[in-house]
Short mmCIF file of C-alpha atoms in Angstrom, two decimals:
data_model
loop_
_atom_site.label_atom_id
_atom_site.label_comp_id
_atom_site.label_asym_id
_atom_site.label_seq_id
_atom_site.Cartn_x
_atom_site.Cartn_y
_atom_site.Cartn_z
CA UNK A 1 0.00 0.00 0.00
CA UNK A 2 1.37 3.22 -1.24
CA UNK A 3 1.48 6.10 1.70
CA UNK A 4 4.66 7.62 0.66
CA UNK A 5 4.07 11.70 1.13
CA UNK A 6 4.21 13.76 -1.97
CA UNK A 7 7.13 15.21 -3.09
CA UNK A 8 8.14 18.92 -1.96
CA UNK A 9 9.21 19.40 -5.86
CA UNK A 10 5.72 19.23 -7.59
CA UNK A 11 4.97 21.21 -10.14
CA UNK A 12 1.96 23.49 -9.46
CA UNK A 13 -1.19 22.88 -11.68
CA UNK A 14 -0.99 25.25 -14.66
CA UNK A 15 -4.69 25.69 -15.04
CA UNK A 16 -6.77 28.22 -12.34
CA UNK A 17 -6.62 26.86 -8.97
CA UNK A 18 -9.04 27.73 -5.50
CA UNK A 19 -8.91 31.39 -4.34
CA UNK A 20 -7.47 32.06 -1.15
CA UNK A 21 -10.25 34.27 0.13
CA UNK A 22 -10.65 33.28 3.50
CA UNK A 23 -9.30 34.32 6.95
CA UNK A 24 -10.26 32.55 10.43
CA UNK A 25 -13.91 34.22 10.77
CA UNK A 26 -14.44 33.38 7.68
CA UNK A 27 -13.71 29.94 8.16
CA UNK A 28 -15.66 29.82 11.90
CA UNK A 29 -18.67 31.61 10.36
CA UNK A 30 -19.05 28.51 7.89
CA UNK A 31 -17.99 25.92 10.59
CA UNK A 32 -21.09 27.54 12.07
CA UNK A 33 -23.28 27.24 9.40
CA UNK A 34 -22.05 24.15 8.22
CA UNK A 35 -24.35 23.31 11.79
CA UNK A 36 -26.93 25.36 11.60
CA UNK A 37 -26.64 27.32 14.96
CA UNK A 38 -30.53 27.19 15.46
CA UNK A 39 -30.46 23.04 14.44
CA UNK A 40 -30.74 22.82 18.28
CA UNK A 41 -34.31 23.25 17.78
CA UNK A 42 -35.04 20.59 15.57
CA UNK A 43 -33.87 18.07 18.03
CA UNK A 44 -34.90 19.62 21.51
CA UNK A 45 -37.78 17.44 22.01
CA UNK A 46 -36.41 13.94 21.82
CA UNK A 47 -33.53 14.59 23.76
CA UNK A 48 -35.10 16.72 26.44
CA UNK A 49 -37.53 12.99 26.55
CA UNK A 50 -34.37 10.88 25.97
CA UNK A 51 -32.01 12.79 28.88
CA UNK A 52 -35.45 12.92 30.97
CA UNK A 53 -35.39 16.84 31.03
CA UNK A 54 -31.22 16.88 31.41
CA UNK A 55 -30.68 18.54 27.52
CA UNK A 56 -27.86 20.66 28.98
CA UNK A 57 -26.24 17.61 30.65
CA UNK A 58 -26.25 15.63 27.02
CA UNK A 59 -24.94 18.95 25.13
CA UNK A 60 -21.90 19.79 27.08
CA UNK A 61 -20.65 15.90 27.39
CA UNK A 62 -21.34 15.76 23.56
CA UNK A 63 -19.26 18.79 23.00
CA UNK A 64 -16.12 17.76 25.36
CA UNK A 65 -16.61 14.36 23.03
CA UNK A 66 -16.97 16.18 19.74
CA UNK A 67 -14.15 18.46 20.82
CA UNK A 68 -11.65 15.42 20.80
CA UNK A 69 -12.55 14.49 16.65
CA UNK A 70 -12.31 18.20 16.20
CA UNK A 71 -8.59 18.53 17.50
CA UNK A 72 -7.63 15.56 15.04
CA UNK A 73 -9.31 17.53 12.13
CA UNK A 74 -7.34 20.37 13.23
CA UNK A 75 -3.77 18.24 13.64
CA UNK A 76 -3.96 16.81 10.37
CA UNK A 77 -5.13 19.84 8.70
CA UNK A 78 -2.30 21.68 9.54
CA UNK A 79 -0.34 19.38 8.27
CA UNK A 80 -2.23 18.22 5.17
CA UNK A 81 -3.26 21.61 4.41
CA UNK A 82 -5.07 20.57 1.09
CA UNK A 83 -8.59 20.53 -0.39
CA UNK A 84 -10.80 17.04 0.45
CA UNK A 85 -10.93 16.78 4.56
CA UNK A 86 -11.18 13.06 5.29
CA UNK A 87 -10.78 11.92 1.59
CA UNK A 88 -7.12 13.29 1.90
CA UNK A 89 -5.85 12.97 5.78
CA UNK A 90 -6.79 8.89 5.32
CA UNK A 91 -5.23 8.87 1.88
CA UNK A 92 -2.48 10.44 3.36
CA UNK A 93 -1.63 8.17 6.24
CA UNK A 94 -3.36 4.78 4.62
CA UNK A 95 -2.84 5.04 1.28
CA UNK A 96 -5.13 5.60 -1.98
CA UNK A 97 -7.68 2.75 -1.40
CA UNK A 98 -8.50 3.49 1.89
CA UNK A 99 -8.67 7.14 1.05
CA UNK A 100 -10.97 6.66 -1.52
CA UNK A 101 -13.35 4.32 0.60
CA UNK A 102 -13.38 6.95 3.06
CA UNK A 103 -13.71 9.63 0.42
CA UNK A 104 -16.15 7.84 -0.82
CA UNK A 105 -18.36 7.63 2.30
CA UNK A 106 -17.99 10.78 3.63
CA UNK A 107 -19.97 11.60 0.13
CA UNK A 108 -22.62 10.06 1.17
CA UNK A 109 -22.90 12.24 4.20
CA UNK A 110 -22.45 15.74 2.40
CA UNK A 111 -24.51 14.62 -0.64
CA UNK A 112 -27.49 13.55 2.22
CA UNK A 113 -26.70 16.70 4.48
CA UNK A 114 -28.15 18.99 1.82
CA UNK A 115 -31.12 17.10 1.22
CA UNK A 116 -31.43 17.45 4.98
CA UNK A 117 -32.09 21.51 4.51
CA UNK A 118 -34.03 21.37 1.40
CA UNK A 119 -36.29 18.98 3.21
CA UNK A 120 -36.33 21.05 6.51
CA UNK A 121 -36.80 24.41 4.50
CA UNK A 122 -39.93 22.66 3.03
CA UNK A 123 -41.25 22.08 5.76
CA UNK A 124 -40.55 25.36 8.10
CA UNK A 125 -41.99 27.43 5.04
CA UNK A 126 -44.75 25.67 4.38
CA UNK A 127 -45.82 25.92 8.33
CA UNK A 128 -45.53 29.41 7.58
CA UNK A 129 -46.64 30.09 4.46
CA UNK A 130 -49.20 26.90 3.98
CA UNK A 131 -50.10 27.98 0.25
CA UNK A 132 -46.72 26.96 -0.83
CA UNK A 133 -46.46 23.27 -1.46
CA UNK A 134 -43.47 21.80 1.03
CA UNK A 135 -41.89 19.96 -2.52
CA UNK A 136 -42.02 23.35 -4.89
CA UNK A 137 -40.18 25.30 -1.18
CA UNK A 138 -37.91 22.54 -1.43
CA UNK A 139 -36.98 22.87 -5.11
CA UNK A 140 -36.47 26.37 -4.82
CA UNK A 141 -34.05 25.75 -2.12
CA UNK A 142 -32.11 23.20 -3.90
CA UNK A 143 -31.71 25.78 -7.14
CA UNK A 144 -30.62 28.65 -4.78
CA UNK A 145 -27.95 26.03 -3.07
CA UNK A 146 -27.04 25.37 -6.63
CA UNK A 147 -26.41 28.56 -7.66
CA UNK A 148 -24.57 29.40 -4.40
CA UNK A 149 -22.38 27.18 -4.62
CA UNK A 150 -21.37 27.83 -8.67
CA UNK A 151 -20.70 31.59 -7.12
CA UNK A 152 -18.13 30.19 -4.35
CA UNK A 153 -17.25 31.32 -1.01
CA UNK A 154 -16.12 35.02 -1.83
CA UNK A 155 -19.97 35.65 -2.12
CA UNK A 156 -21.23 33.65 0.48
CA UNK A 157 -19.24 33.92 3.37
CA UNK A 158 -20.37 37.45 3.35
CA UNK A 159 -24.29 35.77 3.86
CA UNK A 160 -22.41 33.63 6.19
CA UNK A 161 -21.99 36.05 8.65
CA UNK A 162 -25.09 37.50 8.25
CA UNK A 163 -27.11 34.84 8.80
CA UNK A 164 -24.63 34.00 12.35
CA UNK A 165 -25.33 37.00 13.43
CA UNK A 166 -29.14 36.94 13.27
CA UNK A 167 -29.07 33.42 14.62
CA UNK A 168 -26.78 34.51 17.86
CA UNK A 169 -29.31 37.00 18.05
CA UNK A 170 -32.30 34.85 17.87
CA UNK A 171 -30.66 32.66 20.63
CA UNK A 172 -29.25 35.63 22.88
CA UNK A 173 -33.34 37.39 22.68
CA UNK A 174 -34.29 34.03 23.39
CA UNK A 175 -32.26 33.41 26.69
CA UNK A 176 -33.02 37.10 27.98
CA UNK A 177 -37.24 36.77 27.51
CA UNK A 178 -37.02 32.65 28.84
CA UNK A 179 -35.54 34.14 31.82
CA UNK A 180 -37.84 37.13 32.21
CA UNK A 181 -40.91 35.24 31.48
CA UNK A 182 -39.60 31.80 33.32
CA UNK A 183 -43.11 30.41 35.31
CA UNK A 184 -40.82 29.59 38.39
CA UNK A 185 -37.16 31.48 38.46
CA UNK A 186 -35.08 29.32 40.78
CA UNK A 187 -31.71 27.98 41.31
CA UNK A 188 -32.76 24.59 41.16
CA UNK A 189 -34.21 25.17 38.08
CA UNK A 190 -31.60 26.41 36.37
CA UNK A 191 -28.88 23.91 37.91
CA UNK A 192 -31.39 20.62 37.89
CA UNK A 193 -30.77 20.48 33.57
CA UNK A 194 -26.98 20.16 34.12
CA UNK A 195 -26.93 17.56 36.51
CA UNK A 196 -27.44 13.75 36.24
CA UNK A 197 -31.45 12.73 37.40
CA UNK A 198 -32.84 9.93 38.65
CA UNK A 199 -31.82 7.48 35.67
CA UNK A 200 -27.86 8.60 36.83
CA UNK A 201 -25.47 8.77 33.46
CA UNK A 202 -27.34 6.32 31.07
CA UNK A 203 -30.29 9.08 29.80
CA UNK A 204 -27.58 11.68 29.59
CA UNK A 205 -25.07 9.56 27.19
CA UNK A 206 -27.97 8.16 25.62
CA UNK A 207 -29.17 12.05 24.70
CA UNK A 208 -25.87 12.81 23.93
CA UNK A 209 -25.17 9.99 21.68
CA UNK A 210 -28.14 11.44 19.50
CA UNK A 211 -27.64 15.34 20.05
CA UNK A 212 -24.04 14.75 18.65
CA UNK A 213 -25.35 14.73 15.05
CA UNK A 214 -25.98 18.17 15.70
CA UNK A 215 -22.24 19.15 15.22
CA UNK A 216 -21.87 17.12 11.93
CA UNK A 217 -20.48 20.13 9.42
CA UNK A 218 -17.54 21.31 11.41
CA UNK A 219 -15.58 18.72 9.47
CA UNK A 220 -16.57 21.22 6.73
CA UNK A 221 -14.36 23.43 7.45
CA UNK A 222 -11.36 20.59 6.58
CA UNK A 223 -12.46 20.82 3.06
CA UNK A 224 -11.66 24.78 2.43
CA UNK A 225 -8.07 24.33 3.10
CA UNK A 226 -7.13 25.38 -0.14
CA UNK A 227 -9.28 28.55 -0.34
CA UNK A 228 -7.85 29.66 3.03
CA UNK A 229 -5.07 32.70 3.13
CA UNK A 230 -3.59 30.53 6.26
CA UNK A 231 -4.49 27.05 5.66
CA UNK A 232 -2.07 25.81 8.62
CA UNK A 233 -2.82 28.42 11.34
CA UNK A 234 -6.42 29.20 10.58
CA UNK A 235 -7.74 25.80 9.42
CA UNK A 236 -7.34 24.20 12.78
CA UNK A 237 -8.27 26.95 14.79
CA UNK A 238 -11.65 27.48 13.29
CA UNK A 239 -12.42 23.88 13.08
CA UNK A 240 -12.04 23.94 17.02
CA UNK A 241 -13.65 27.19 17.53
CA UNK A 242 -16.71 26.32 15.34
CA UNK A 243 -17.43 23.26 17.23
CA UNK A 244 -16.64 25.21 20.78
CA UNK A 245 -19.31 28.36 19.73
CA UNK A 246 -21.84 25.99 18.53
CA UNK A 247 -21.55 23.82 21.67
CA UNK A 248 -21.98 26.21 24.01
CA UNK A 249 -24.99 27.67 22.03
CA UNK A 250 -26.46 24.54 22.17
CA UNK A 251 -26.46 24.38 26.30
CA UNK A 252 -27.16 27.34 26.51
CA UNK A 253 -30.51 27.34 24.33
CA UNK A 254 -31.47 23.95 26.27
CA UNK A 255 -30.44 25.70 29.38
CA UNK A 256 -33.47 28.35 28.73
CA UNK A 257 -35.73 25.97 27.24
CA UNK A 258 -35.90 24.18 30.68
CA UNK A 259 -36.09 27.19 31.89
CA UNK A 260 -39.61 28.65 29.99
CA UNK A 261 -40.50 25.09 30.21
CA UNK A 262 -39.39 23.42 33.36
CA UNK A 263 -42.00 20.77 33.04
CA UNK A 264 -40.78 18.87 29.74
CA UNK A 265 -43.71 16.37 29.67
CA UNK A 266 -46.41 19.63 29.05
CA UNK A 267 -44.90 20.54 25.38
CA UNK A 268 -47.85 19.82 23.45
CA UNK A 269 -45.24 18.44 20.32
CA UNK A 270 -41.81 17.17 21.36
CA UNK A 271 -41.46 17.16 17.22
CA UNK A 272 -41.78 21.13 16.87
CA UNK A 273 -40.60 22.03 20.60
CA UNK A 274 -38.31 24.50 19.32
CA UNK A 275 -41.22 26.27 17.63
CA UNK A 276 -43.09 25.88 20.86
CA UNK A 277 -40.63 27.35 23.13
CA UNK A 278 -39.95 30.35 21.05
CA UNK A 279 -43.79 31.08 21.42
CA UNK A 280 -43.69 30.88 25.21
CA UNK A 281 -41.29 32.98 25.60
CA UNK A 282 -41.35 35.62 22.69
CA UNK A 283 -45.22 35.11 21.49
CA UNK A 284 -45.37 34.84 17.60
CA UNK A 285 -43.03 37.78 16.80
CA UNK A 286 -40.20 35.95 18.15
CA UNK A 287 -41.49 32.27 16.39
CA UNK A 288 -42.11 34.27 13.06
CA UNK A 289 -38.40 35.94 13.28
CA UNK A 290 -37.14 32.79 14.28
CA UNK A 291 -38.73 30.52 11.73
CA UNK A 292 -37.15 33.24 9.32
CA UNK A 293 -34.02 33.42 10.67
CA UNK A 294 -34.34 29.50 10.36
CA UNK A 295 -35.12 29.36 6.52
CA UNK A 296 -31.94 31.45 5.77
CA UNK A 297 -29.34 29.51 7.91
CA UNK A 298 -31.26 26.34 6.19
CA UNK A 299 -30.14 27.48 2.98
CA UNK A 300 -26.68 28.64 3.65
CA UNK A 301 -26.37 25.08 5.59
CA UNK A 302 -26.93 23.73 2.68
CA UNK A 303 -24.61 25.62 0.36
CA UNK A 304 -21.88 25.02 3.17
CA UNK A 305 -22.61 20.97 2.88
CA UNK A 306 -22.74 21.14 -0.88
CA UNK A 307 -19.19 23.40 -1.12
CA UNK A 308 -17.88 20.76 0.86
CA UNK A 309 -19.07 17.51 -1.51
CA UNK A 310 -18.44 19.54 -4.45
CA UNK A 311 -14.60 19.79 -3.40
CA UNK A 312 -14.32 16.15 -2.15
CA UNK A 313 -15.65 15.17 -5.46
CA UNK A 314 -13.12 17.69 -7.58
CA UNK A 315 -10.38 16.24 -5.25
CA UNK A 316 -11.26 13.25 -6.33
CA UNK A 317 -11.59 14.08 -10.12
CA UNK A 318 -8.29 16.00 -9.31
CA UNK A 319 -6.87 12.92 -8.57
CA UNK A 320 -8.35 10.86 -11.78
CA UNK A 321 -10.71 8.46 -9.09
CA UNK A 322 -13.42 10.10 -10.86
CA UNK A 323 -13.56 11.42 -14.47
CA UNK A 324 -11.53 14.20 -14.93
CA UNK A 325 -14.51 16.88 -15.74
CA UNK A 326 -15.08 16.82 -12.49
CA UNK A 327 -11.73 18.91 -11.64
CA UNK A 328 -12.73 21.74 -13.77
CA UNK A 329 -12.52 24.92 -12.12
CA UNK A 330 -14.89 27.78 -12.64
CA UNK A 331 -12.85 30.36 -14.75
CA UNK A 332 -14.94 33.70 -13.25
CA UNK A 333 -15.27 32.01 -9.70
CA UNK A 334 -13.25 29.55 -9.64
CA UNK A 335 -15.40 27.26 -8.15
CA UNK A 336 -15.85 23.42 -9.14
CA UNK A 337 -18.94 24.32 -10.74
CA UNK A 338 -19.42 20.65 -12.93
CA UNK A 339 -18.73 19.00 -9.26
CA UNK A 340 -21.48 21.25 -8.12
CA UNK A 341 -23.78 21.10 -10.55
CA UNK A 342 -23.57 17.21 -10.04
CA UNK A 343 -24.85 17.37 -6.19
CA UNK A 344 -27.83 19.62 -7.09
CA UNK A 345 -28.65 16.64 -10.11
CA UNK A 346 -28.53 14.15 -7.22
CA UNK A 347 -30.27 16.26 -4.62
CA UNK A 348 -33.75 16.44 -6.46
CA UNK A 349 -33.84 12.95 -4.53
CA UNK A 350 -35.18 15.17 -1.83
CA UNK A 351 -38.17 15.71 -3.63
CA UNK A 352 -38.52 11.55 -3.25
CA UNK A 353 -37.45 10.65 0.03
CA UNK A 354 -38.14 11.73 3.71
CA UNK A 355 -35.91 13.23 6.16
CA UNK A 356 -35.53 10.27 8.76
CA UNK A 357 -34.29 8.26 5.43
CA UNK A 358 -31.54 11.18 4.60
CA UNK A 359 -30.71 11.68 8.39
CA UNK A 360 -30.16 7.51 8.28
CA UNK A 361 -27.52 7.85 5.62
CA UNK A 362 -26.04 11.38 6.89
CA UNK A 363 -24.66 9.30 10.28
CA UNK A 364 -23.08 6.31 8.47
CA UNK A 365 -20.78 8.82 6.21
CA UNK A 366 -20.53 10.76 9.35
CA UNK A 367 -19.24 8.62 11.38
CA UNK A 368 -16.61 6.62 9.09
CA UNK A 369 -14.76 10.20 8.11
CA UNK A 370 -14.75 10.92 11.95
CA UNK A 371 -13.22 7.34 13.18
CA UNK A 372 -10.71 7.50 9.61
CA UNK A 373 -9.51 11.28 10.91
CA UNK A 374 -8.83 10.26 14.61
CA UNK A 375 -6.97 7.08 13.32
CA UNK A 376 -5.03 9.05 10.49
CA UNK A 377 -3.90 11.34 13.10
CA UNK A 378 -2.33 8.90 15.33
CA UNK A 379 -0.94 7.10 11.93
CA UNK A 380 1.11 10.11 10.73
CA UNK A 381 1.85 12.05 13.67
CA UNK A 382 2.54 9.80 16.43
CA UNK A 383 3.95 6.66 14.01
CA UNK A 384 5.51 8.26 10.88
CA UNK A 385 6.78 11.83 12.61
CA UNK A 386 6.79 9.97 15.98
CA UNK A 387 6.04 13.36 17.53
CA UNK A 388 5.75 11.48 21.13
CA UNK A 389 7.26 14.04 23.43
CA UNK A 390 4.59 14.07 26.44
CA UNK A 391 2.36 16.76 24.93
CA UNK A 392 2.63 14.94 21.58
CA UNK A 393 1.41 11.67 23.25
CA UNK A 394 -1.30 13.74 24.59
CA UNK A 395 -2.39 15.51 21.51
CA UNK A 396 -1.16 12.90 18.86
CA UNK A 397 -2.49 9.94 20.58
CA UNK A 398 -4.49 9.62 23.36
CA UNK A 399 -6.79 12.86 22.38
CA UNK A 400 -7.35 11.10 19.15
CA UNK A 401 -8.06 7.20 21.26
CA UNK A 402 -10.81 9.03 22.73
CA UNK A 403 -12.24 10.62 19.79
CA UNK A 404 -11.85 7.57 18.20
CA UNK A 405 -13.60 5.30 20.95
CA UNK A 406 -16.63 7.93 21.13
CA UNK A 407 -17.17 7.37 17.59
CA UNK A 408 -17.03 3.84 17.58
CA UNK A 409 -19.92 3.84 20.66
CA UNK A 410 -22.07 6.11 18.21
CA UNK A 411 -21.94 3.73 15.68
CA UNK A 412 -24.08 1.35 18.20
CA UNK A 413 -27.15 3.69 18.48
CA UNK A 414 -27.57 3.63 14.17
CA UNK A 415 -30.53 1.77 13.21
CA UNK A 416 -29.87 -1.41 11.41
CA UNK A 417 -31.06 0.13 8.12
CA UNK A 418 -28.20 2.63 8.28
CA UNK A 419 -26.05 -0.65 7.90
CA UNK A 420 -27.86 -1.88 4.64
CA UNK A 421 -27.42 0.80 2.87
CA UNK A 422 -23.72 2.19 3.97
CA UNK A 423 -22.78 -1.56 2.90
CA UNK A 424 -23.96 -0.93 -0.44
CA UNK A 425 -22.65 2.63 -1.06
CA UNK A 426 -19.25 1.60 -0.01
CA UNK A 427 -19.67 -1.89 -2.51
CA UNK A 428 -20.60 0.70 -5.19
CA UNK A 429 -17.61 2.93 -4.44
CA UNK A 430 -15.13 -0.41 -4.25
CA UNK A 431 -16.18 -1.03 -7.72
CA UNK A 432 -15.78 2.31 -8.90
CA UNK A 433 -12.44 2.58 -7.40
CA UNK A 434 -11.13 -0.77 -8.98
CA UNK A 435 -12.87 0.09 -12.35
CA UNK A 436 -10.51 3.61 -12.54
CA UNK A 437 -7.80 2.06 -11.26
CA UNK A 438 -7.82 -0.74 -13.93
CA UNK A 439 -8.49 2.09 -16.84
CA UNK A 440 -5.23 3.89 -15.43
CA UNK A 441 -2.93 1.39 -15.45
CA UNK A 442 -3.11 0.23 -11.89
CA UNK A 443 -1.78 3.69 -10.78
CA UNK A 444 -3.91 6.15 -9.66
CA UNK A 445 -1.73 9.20 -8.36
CA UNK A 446 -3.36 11.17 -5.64
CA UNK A 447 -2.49 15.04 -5.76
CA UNK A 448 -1.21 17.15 -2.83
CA UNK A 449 0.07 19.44 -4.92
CA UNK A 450 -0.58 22.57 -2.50
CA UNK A 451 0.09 20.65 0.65
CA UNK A 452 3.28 21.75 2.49
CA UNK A 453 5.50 18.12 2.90
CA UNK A 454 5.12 16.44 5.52
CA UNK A 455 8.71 16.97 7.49
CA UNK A 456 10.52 13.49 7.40
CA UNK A 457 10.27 11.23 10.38
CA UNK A 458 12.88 11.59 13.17
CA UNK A 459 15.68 8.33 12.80
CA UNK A 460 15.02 5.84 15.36
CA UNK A 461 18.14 6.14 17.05
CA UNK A 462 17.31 10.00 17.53
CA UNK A 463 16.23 11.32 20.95
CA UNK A 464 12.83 11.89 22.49
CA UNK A 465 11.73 14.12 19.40
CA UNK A 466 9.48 17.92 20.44
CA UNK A 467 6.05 18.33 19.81
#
């Protein structure tokens, strides 16, 4: 198996390459909306039931869990500082097969995760606007994603922000009229939420095992290395500080839902709690501003998730796994617009399939990129650089163990259908793989060609090496 790094002596690609446009808020603002600050609503219902009214609890152990996949992201990104995320980190330290199987399913998650906001945009405008069918709202959305993401990120990281903003605002008016209009104001109230109950630690991991899937899209942030001013400082930092900002948004939102509703068992509909809580506390100016507020981050969620497949899949075409067209490059934006326009062809499944099927698919991809990243870390940086001085260990291996090991426990609360289909993506992408590697020879060269070289590993006989 081939995992020899490239070679510090490549030539550049003469044709237009990614524009280096963004800077760290940049990056964080996308990390953020890569989210969906405000997808804390969709799923405050079941786990207020599942953590039997300890939300808060499950958020903050699901963030300290998240954090630990997040610093691998971060390690290996600033040291693979090129286009692809997961697809290149596991190439990288595994070699080209295993990098394309992970590649590969990590697809399946960004190709789903858009269907995910078309569906949900559907659905919010259609609650507010009931004259517009749920299917035409969700068209529209997928054309606007579409278009979005032809433009590229020097366009919409300027919505980016805008749409942060109003949803930190949403959340911050939110927390300030729950606590106003709180039925009964009490310490034990507001300290009960983060603290185990009655069931002990089991409800809580069991909430927090689902709630998790609310930070899938920081990984996003991987895939922008190339488009970054400061791939190896910035990169890192705002894949840790988009997972920290939406994490403690999270709590705190659950923190004041307990709050305006200390008494989870009264919401009339754990499915639209969110919607619910907004109204106790704000009446229906603040549920109309947030469902607003909502639609927009649903739609730059969506071009964040589709920006990200699009550049896997031009990675990929980059790297002649997939047909070449698929590199091509945008000359006004330069954006991969035919990767692109490929995801919106494949999201009109949305208009066929229902959310709890895409969400199904979303975790399996999920999940395999995550456990691929924590092990690639401890591949390259603890085995090939054998950076293992004691903060090395820390950060290089055991930080990336326990990523590793929380992902692997995930993988036990998928439903069995989740299985059935991942097996058969990933038999369709083994094919596909063995199919391009037969038409080129048997050597399919994967392209760092803007990575900075990975320093060569320390001799053996050398001393304890820095981290």
């Amino acid at each position: 198996m081939d995992t020899t790094p490239a070679s510090a002596t490549q030539i550049p690609p003469s044709g237009p390459t990614l524009k280096r446009v963004l800077g760290l808020p940049s990056l964080v603002a996308f990390g953020l909306t890569s989210m969906g600050i405000l997808s804390v609503v969709a799923v405050y219902g079941p786990g207020t039931e599942i953590s039997d009214g300890h939300l808060p609890a499950a958020y903050i152990a699901a963030l300290v869990a998240m954090l630990f996949t997040a610093h691998s992201y971060g390690q290996m990104a600033r040291n693979v500082p090129v286009t692809g995320g997961a697809y290149a980190y596991a190439s990288r330290a595994f070699g080209k097969p295993v990098g394309f199987m992970v590649g590969w399913a990590m697809m399946l998650d960004y190709l789903f995760l858009p269907m995910v906001n078309f569906l949900l945009f559907g659905l919010y405008l259609n609650s507010l606007l009931p004259a517009i069918p749920s299917q035409l709202a969700v068209l529209a959305c997928l054309l606007a994603v579409g278009l979005f993401s032809v433009i590229g990120v020097a366009w919409i990281k300027k919505m980016n922000f805008v749409v942060v903003a109003a949803s930190v605002v949403v959340i911050l008016v939110f927390l300030v009229l729950a606590v106003l209009n709180a039925p009964d104001l009490t310490v034990e109230n507001l300290i009960r939420p983060l603290t185990l109950g009655e069931g002990g630690l089991a409800p809580v991991m069991a909430a927090a095992a689902m709630v998790s899937f609310a930070f899938l899209g920081f990984d996003g942030v991987s895939t922008l290395s190339e488009e970054a001013r400061n791939p190896k400082r910035d990169v890192p930092r705002g894949i840790i500080l988009s997972t920290l900002f939406a994490g403690v948004g999270y709590a705190l939102f659950s923190v004041a839902g307990s709050l305006i509703a200390p008494e989870w068992r009264a919401i009339e509909n754990l499915d639209a709690a969110g919607t619910e809580l907004m109204q106790r506390a704000g009446g229906d100016v603040l549920m109309v501003v947030f469902v607003v507020v909502n639609l927009g981050g649903l739609v730059l969620c969506g071009t964040a998730a589709q920006m990200s497949v699009s550049r896997v899949i031009y990675a990929m075409g980059r790297d002649n796994i997939l047909p070449e067209a698929f590199s091509t490059l945008n000359l006004r934006f330069r954006t991969p617009h035919v990767a692109a326009l490929l995801v919106s062809a494949v999201s009109l499944v949305a208009l066929f399939i229902t959310l709890e099927q895409a969400v199904y698919m979303i975790n399996f991809g999920a999940l395999i990129a995550f456990a691929a990243v924590n092990l690639a870390t401890i591949k390259v940086l603890f085995f090939d650089l054998r950076k293992r001085g004691p903060q090395s260990a820390l950060r290089n291996l055991i930080m990336p163990l326990l990523g590793f090991a929380f992902i692997a426990w995930l993988w036990t609360s998928l439903a069995w259908f989740t299985y059935l289909l991942g097996a058969a993506w990933l038999a369709v992408g083994a094919t596909i793989y063995v199919v391009s590697r037969r038409r080129a020879g048997g050597n399919i060269a994967l392209d760092f060609d803007d990575a900075t070289p990975l320093e060569e590993p320390h001799p053996v006989s050398a001393k304890t090496p820095g981290s």
